[in-house]
Coordinates of C-alpha atoms in Angstrom, one line a residue:
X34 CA 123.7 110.1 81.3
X35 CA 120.6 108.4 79.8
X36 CA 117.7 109.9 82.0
X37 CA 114.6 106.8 81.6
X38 CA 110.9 107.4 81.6
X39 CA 109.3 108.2 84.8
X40 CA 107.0 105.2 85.4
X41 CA 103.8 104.6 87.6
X42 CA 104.5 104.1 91.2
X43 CA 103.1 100.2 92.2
X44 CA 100.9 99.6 95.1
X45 CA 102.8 96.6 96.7
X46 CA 101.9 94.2 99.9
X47 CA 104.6 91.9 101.7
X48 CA 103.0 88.2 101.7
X49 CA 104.7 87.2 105.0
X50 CA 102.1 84.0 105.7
X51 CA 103.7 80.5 106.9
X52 CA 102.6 78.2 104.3
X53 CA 101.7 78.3 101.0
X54 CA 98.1 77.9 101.3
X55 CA 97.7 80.5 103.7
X56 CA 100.7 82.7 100.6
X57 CA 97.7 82.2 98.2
X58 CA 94.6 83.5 100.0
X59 CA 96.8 86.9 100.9
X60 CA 97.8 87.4 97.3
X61 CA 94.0 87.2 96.6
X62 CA 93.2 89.6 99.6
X63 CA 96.1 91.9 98.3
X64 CA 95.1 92.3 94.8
X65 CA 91.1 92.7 95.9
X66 CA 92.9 96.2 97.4
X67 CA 94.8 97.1 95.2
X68 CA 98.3 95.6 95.3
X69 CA 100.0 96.0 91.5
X70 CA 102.7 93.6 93.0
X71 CA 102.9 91.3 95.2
X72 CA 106.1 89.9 97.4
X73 CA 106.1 86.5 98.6
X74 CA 108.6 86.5 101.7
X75 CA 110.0 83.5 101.2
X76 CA 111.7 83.5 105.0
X77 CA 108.2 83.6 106.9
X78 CA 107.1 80.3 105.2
X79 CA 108.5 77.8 108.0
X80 CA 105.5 75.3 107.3
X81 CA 107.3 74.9 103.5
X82 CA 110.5 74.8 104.6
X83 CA 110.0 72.4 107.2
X84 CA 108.2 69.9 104.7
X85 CA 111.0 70.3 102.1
X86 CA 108.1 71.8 99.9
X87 CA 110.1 75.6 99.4
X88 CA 110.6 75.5 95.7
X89 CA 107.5 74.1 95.4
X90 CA 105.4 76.4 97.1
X91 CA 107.6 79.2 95.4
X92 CA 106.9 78.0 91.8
X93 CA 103.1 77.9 92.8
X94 CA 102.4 81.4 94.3
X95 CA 104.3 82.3 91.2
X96 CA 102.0 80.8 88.8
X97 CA 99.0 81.3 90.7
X98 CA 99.3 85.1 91.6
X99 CA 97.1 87.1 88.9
X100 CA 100.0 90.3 89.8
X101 CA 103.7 90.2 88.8
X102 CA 105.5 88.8 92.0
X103 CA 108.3 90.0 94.1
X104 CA 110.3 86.9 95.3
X105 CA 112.6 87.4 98.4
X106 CA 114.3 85.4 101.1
X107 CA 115.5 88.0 103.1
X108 CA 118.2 86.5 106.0
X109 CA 118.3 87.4 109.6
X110 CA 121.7 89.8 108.9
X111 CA 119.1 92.3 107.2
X112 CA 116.3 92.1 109.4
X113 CA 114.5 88.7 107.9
X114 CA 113.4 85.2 108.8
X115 CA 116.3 83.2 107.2
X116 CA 119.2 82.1 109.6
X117 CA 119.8 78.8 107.6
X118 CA 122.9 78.0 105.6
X119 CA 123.4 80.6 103.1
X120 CA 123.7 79.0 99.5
X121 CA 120.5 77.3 100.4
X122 CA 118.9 80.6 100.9
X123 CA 120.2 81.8 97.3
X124 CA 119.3 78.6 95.7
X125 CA 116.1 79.5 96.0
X126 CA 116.3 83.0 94.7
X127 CA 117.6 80.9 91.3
X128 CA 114.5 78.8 91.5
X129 CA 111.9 81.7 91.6
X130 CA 114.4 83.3 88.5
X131 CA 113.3 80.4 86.9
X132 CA 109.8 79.9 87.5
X133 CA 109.6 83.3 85.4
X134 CA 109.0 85.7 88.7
X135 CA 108.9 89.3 87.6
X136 CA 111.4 90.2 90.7
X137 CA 114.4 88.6 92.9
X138 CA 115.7 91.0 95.3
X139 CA 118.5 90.2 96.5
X140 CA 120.7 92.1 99.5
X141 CA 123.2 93.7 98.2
X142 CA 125.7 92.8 100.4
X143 CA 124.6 89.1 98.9
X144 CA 124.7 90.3 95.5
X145 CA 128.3 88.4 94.3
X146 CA 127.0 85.9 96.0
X147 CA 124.0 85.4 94.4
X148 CA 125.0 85.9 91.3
X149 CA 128.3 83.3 92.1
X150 CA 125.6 81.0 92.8
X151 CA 123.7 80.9 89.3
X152 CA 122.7 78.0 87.7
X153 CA 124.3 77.2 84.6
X154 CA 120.9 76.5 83.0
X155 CA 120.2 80.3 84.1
X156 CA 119.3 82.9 81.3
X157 CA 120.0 86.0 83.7
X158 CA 118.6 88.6 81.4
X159 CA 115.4 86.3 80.2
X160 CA 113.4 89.4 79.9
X161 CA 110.9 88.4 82.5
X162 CA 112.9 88.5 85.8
X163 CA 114.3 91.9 87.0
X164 CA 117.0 91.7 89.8
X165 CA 116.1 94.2 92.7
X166 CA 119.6 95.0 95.0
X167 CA 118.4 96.1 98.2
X168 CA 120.1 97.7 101.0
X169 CA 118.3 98.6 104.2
X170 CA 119.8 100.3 107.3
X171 CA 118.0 99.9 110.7
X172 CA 119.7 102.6 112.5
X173 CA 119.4 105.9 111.0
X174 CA 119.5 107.2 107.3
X175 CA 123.0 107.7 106.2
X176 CA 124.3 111.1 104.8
X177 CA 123.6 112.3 100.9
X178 CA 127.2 111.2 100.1
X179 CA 126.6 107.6 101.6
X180 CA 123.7 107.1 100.3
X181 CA 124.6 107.6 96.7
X182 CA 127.8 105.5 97.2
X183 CA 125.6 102.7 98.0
X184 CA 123.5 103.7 95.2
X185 CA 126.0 103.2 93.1
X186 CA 127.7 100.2 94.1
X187 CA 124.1 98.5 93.3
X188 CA 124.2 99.8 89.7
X189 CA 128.0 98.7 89.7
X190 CA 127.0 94.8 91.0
X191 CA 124.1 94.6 88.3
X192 CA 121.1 95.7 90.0
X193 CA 118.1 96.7 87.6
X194 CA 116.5 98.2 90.2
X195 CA 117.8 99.8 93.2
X196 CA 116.0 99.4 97.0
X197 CA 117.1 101.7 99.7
X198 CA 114.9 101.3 103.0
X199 CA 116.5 103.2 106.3
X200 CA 115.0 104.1 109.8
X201 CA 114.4 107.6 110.0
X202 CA 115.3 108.8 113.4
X203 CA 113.3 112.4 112.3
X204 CA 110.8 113.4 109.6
X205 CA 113.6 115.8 107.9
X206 CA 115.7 112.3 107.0
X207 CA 113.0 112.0 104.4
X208 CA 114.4 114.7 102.7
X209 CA 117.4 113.0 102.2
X210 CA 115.7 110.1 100.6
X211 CA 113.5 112.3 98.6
X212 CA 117.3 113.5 97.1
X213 CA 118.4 110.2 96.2
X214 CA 115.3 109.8 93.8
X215 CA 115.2 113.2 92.1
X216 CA 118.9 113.0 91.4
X217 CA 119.8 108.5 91.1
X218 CA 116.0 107.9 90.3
X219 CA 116.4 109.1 87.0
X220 CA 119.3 106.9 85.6
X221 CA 117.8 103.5 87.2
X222 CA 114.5 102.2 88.5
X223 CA 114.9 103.3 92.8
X224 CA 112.7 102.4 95.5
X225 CA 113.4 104.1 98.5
X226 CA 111.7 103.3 102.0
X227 CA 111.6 105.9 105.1
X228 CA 111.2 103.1 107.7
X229 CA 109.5 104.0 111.2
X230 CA 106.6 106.7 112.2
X231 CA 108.9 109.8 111.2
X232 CA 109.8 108.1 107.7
X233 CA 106.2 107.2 107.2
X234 CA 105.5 110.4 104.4
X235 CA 108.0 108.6 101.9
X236 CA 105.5 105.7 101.5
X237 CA 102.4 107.9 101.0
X238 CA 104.0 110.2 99.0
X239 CA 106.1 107.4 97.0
X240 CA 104.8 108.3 94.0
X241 CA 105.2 112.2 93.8
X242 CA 108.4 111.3 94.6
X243 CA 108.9 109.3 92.1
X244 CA 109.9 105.7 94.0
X245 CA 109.1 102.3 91.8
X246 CA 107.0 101.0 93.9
X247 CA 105.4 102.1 97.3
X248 CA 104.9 98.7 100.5
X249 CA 101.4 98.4 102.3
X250 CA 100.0 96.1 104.5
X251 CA 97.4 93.8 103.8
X252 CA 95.7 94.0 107.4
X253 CA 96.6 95.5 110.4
X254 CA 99.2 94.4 112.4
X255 CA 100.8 92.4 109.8
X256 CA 103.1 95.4 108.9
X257 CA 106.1 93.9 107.4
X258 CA 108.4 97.2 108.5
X259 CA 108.2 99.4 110.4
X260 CA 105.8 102.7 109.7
X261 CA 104.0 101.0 106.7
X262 CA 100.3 102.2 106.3
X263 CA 97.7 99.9 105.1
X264 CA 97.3 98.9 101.2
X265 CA 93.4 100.6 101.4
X266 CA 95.1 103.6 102.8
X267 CA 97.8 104.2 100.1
X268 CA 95.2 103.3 97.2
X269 CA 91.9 104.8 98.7
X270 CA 93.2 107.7 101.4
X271 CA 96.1 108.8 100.1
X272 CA 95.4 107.8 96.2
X273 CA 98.7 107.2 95.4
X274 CA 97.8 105.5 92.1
X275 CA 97.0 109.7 90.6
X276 CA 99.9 110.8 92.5
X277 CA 102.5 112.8 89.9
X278 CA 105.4 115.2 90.5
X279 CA 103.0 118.0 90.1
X280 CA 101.0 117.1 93.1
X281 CA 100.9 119.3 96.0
X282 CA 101.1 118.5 99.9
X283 CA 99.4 119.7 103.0
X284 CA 99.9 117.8 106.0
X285 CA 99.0 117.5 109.6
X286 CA 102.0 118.5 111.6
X287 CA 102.3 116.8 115.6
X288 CA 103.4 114.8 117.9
X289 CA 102.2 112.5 119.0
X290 CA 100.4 112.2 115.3
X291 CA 99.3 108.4 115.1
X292 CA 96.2 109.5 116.4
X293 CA 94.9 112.3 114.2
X294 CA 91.8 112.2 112.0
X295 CA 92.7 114.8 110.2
X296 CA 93.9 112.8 106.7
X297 CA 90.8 111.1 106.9
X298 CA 89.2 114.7 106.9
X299 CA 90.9 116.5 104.3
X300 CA 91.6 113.5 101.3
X301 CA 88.2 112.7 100.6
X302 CA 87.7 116.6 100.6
X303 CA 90.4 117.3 97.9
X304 CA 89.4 114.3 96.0
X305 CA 85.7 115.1 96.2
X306 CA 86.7 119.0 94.9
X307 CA 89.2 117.7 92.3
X308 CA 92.3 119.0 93.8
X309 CA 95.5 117.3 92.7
X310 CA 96.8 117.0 96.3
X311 CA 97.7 115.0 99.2
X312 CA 97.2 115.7 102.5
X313 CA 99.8 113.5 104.7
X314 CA 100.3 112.8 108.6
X315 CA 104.1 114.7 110.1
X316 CA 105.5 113.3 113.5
X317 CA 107.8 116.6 114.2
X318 CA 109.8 117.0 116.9
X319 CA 111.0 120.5 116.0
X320 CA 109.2 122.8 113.7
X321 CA 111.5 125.0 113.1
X322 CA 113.9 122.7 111.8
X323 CA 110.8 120.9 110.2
X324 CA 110.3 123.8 107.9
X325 CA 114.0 124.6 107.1
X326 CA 114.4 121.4 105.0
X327 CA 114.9 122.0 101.8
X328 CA 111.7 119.4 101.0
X329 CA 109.3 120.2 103.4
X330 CA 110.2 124.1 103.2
X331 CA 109.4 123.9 99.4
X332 CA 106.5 125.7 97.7
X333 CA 105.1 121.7 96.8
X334 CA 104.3 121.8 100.6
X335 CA 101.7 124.5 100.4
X336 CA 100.0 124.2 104.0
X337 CA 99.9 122.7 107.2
X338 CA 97.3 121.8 110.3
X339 CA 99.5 122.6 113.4
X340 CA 98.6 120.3 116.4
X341 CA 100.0 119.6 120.0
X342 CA 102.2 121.2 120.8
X343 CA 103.8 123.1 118.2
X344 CA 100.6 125.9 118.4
X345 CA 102.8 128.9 119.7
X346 CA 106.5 127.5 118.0
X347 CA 104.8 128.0 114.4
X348 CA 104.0 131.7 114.8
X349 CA 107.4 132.3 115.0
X350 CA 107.9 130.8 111.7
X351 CA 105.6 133.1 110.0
X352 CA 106.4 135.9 108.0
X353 CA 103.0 137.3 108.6
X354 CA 100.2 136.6 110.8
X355 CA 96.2 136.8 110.7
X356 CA 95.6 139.8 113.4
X357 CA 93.4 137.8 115.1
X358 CA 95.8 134.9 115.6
X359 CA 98.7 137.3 116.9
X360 CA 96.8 138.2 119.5
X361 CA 96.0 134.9 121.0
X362 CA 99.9 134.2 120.6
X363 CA 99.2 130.9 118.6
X364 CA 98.4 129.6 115.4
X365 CA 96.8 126.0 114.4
X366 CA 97.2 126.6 110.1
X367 CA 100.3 127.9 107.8
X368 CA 99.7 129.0 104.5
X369 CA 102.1 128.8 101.6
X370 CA 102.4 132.4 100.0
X371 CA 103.7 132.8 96.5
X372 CA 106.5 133.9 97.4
X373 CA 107.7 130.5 99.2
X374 CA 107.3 132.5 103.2
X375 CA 104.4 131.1 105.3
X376 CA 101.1 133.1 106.9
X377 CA 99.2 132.2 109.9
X378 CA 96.2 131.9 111.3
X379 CA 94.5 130.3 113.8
X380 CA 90.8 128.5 113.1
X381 CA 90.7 126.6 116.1
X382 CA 88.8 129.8 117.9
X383 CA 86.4 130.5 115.8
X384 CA 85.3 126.8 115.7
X385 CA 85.4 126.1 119.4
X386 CA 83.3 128.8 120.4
X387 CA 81.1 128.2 118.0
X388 CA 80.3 124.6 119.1
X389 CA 80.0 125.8 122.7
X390 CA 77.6 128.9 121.6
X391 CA 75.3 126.5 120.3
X392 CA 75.4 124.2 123.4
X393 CA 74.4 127.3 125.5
X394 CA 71.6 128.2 123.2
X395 CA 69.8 124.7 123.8
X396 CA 70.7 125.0 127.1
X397 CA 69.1 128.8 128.0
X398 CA 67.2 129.5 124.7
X399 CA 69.3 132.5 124.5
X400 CA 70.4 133.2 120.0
X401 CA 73.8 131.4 119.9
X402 CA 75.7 134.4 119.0
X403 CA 75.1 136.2 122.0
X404 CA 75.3 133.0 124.6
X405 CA 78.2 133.9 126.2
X406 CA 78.0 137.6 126.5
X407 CA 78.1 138.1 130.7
X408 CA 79.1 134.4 131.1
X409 CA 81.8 132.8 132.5
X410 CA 84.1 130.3 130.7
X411 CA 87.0 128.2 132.8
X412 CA 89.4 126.9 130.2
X413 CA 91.5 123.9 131.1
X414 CA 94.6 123.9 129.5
X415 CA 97.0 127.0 128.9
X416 CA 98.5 125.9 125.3
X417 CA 97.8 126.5 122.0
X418 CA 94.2 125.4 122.0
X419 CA 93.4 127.2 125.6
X420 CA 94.9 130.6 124.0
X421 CA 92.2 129.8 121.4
X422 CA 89.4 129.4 123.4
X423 CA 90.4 131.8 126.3
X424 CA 90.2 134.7 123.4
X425 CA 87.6 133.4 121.7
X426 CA 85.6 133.6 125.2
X427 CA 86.7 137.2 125.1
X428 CA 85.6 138.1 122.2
X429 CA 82.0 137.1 122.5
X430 CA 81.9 139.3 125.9
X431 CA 82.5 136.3 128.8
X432 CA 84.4 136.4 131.6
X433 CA 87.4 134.0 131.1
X434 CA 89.2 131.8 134.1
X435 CA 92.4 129.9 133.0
X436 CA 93.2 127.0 135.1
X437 CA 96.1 124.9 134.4
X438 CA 98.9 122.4 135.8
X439 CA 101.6 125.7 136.0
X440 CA 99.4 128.5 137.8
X441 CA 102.7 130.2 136.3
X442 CA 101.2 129.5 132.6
X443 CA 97.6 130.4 133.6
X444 CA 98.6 133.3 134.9
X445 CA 100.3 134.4 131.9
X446 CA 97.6 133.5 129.8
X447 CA 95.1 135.8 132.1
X448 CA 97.2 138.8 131.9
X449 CA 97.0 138.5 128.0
X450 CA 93.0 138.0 127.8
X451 CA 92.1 140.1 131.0
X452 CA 91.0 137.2 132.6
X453 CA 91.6 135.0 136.0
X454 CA 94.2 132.6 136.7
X455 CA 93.4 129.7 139.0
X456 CA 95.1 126.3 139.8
X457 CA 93.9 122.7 138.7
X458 CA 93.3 122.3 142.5
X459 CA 91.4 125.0 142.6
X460 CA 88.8 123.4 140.1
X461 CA 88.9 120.3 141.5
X462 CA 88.1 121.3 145.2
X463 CA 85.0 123.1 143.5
X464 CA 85.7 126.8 144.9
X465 CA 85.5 127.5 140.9
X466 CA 82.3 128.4 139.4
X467 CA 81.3 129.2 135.7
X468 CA 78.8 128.6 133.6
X469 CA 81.1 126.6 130.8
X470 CA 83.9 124.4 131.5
X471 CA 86.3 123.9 128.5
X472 CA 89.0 121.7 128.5
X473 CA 91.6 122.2 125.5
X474 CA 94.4 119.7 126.9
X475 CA 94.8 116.2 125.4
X476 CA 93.7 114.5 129.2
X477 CA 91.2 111.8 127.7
X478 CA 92.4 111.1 124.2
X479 CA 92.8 107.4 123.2
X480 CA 94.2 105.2 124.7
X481 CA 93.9 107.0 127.7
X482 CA 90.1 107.0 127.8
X483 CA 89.6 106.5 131.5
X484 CA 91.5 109.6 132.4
X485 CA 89.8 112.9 133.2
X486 CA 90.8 116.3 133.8
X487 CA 88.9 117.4 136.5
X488 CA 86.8 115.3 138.9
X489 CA 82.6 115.1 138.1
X490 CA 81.6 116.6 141.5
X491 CA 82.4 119.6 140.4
X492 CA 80.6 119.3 136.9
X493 CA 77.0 120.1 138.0
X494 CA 78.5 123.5 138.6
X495 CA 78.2 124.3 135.1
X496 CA 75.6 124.6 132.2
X497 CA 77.8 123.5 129.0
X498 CA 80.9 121.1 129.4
X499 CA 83.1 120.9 126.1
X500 CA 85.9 119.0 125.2
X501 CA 88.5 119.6 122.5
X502 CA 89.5 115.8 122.5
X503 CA 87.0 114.0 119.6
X504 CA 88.8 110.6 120.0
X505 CA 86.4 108.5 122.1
X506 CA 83.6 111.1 120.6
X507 CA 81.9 110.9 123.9
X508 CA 85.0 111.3 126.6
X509 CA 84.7 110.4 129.9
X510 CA 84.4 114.2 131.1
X511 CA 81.6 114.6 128.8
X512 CA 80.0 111.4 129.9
X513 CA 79.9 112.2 133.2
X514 CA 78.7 116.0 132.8
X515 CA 75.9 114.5 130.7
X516 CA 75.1 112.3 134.0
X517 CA 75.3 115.5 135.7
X518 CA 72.7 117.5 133.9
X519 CA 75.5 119.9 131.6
X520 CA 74.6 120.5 128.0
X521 CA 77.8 118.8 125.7
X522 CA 79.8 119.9 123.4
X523 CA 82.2 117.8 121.4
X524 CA 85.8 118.4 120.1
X525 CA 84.3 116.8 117.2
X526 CA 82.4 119.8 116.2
X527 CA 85.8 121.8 116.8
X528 CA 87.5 119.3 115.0
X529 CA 85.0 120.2 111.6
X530 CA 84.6 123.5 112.0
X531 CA 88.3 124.3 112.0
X532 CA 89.6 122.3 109.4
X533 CA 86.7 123.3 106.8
X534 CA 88.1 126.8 106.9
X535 CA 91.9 125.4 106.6
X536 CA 90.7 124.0 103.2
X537 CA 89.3 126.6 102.2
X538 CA 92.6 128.6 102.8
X539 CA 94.9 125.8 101.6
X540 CA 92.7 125.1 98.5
X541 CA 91.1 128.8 97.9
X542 CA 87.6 126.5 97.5
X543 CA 84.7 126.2 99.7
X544 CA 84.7 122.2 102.0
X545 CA 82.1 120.0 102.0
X546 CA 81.8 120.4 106.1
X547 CA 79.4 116.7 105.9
X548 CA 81.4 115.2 104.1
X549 CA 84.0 116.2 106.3
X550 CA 82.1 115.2 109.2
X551 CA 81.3 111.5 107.8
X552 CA 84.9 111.1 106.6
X553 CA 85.9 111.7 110.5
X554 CA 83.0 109.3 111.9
X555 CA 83.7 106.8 109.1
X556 CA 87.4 106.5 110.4
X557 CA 86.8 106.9 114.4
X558 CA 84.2 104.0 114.2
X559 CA 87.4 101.9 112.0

């Protein structure tokens, strides 16, 4: 078996405009970010077809685009525009052959077809045109052994490179993708595609894994599949362009997921500290599982930020656990040891506290670190992040109230901190006092930015009001306890504080918390 070269992953954009006038200011827009290569979609331009004008408007995007070109007509059978007669739809595969275009892909379930169809003035290997067989699968991702049967029935029909795009239906289907590349990636050039939210780590990891090229979208909303990230964010954010085998991955594990700031946090971090590593978003609907695959349970994954609500799940995958975070029954970071096991800890405490610490000192004058010695504390939220804060509270000498949705949960949570257990009714009818209200649920996070977790009559009540959510920055809770005279603390100081000491335990090196802080601004204001 010859075993080729590995080559440079391309940035790529989909060019899926109606006509070729509006082909032609995209491919500019694409290669101003960063696009290596450029695919005109050949099915979206209607305004072409409809004029008679196709091969036309091919041959020019072709000859205008400074970046090799990707031509492809893709039919409505696999998910494209095209549900016109069929040898129509190949001719003009033939005529972008011919106009010199670095790519055709073709389907390959078109691929005797297509090459049936070839004109007799047709050079097929003229050195400049590389066929691409795709396959794509909008169900699931099909098993190891079906996958490389496809595989190789491309190679068999005269593919020189391979495309493999399938839905993933669960982040640990990447794996299998991730297979197909170390073991068929090395005899022919392979691009393979995790399509949807859970397959989104294949494209921002394309080029550790070694895939050909890697899609992004030119602008928001104009995502040609599904779960594919912007062209900025694969060249800038995720700098695929340094990417190598050798590269290491942390990653924010959730879900939901879409929402978290956290790779805008901890890339510009690495990069700025010269880190060869990438720090990647996980939808994960069981961690357990999660960290059994044989990819993401490697020692190239080398930490994880654990989010809603897989907090209290993940210490059971720990060989060993920070004291501290044993005791509040939850950790928020894993830490690849040497010998492949994982250690906890949990930074989402220390953090929290410390935001609402320095609230209270501008609100009583009293040195932060002892604030909260005497006071009272009523956490919202009995999870992860309210098992944070409810022993954090302890810690620093306050009397802690839990009150959550299941009294049942609060309860539970009180027995373990020595603290009180009251319902969400309770708060709300205002029979609860304290001098801080904390709330550590996700009530208030975009898009839901209108809802509240517990009414602002009963805010006045309090001196400090902090929320863990930092997406509004200002949420309506702390809106209306600033109406209501309440000192404010922001998730977004928790957000900081906490992930500056997962870098430093991921990366052994000290974070640039401002940096930090503006990355997380710069992206919330996007």
């Amino acid at each position: 078996m010859r075993v080729r070269a590995r080559a440079a992953c391309k940035l790529t954009t989909s060019v899926i405009a109606p006509n070729l006038e509006l082909a032609l200011r995209d491919v500019d827009d694409a290669v101003r970010k960063g696009a290596d290569v450029v695919e005109l979609r050949v099915d979206f331009l209607r305004d072409d077809a409809a004029r008679g004008t196709l091969g036309d408007a091919i041959e020019a995007l072709i000859k205008a685009s400074p970046v090799p070109v990707i031509v492809t007509n893709r039919p409505t059978w696999e998910g494209g525009q095209d549900d016109g007669d069929e040898s129509a739809r190949l001719e003009a595969l033939w005529r972008a052959h011919e106009c010199g275009a670095a790519y055709v892909d073709c389907e390959a379930l078109a691929a005797e077809r297509f090459f049936a169809a070839k004109p007799a003035t047709a050079t097929l290997r003229n050195g400049k045109t590389k066929i691409i067989l795709s396959s794509h699968n909008y169900d699931e991702t099909p098993n190891d052994e079906i996958l490389a049967e496809i595989h190789a029935k491309c190679v068999r029909l005269g593919a020189d490179i391979v495309k493999m795009a399938s839905v993933c239906n669960a982040v640990e289907d990447v794996a299998r993708l991730e297979k197909l590349l170390r073991t068929k990636g090395r005899e022919i050039e392979t691009i393979v595609l995790g399509m949807s939210e859970h397959g989104q780590v294949s494209r921002l990891l394309a080029a550790k894994f070694g895939s050909f090229l890697t899609f992004g979208a030119i602008r928001r909303g104009e995502e040609s599949a599904p779960g594919q990230p912007l062209l900025e964010e694969l060249r800038d954010l995720y700098r695929v362009p340094t990417q190598t085998a050798a590269t290491k991955v942390m990653g924010v594990i959730g879900n939901p997921i879409g929402h978290s700031k956290s790779p805008a946090l901890h890339n510009p971090c690495l990069a700025a500290a010269g880190v060869d590593a990438c720090y990647v978003p996980l939808l994960v609907k069981d961690i357990k599982t999660f960290l059994a695959s044989p990819l993401f349970g490697s020692k190239d994954f080398v930490g994880f930020s654990v989010t809603i609500p897989h907090k209290e799940d993940a210490l059971e995958c720990c060989a060993e656990v920070d004291p501290v975070a044993k005791q509040i029954g939850a950790v928020n970071t894993l830490v690849r040891q040497p010998d492949g096991s994982l250690k906890g800890y949990n930074t989402d405490y220390v953090a929290a506290i410390e935001a609402i610490e320095n609230a209270m000192e501008k609100k009583t004058g009293v040195a932060a670190a002892k604030s909260l010695a005497g006071k009272t504390v009523v956490v919202i939220g009995a999870g992860g992040a309210g098992k944070a804060l409810a022993f954090g509270a302890k810690f620093k000498g306050a009397n802690v109230v839990i009150a959550n949705r299941s009294v049942e949960r609060a309860q539970a949570l009180a027995d373990a901190c020595g603290g009180v257990a009251v319902s969400l009714e309770d708060l709300a009818s205002g029979s609860v006092v304290g001098d801080v209200l904390a709330n550590s649920t996700s009530v208030g996070m975009q898009p839901n930015v209108e809802d509240t977790p517990t009414p602002a009559s009963v805010l006045g009540g309090f001196s400090v009001v902090f929320d863990a959510v930092y997406t509004p920055l200002e949420t309506r809770l702390l809106r209306e306890a600033k109406a209501s005279g309440c000192e404010i603390a922001s998730g977004l100081d928790m957000f900081v504080g906490q992930a500056a000491r997962q870098f430093e335990l991921f990366t052994g090196k000290e974070a640039e918390v401002e940096l930090m802080r503006d990355a997380v601004l710069s992206s919330i204001k996007r």
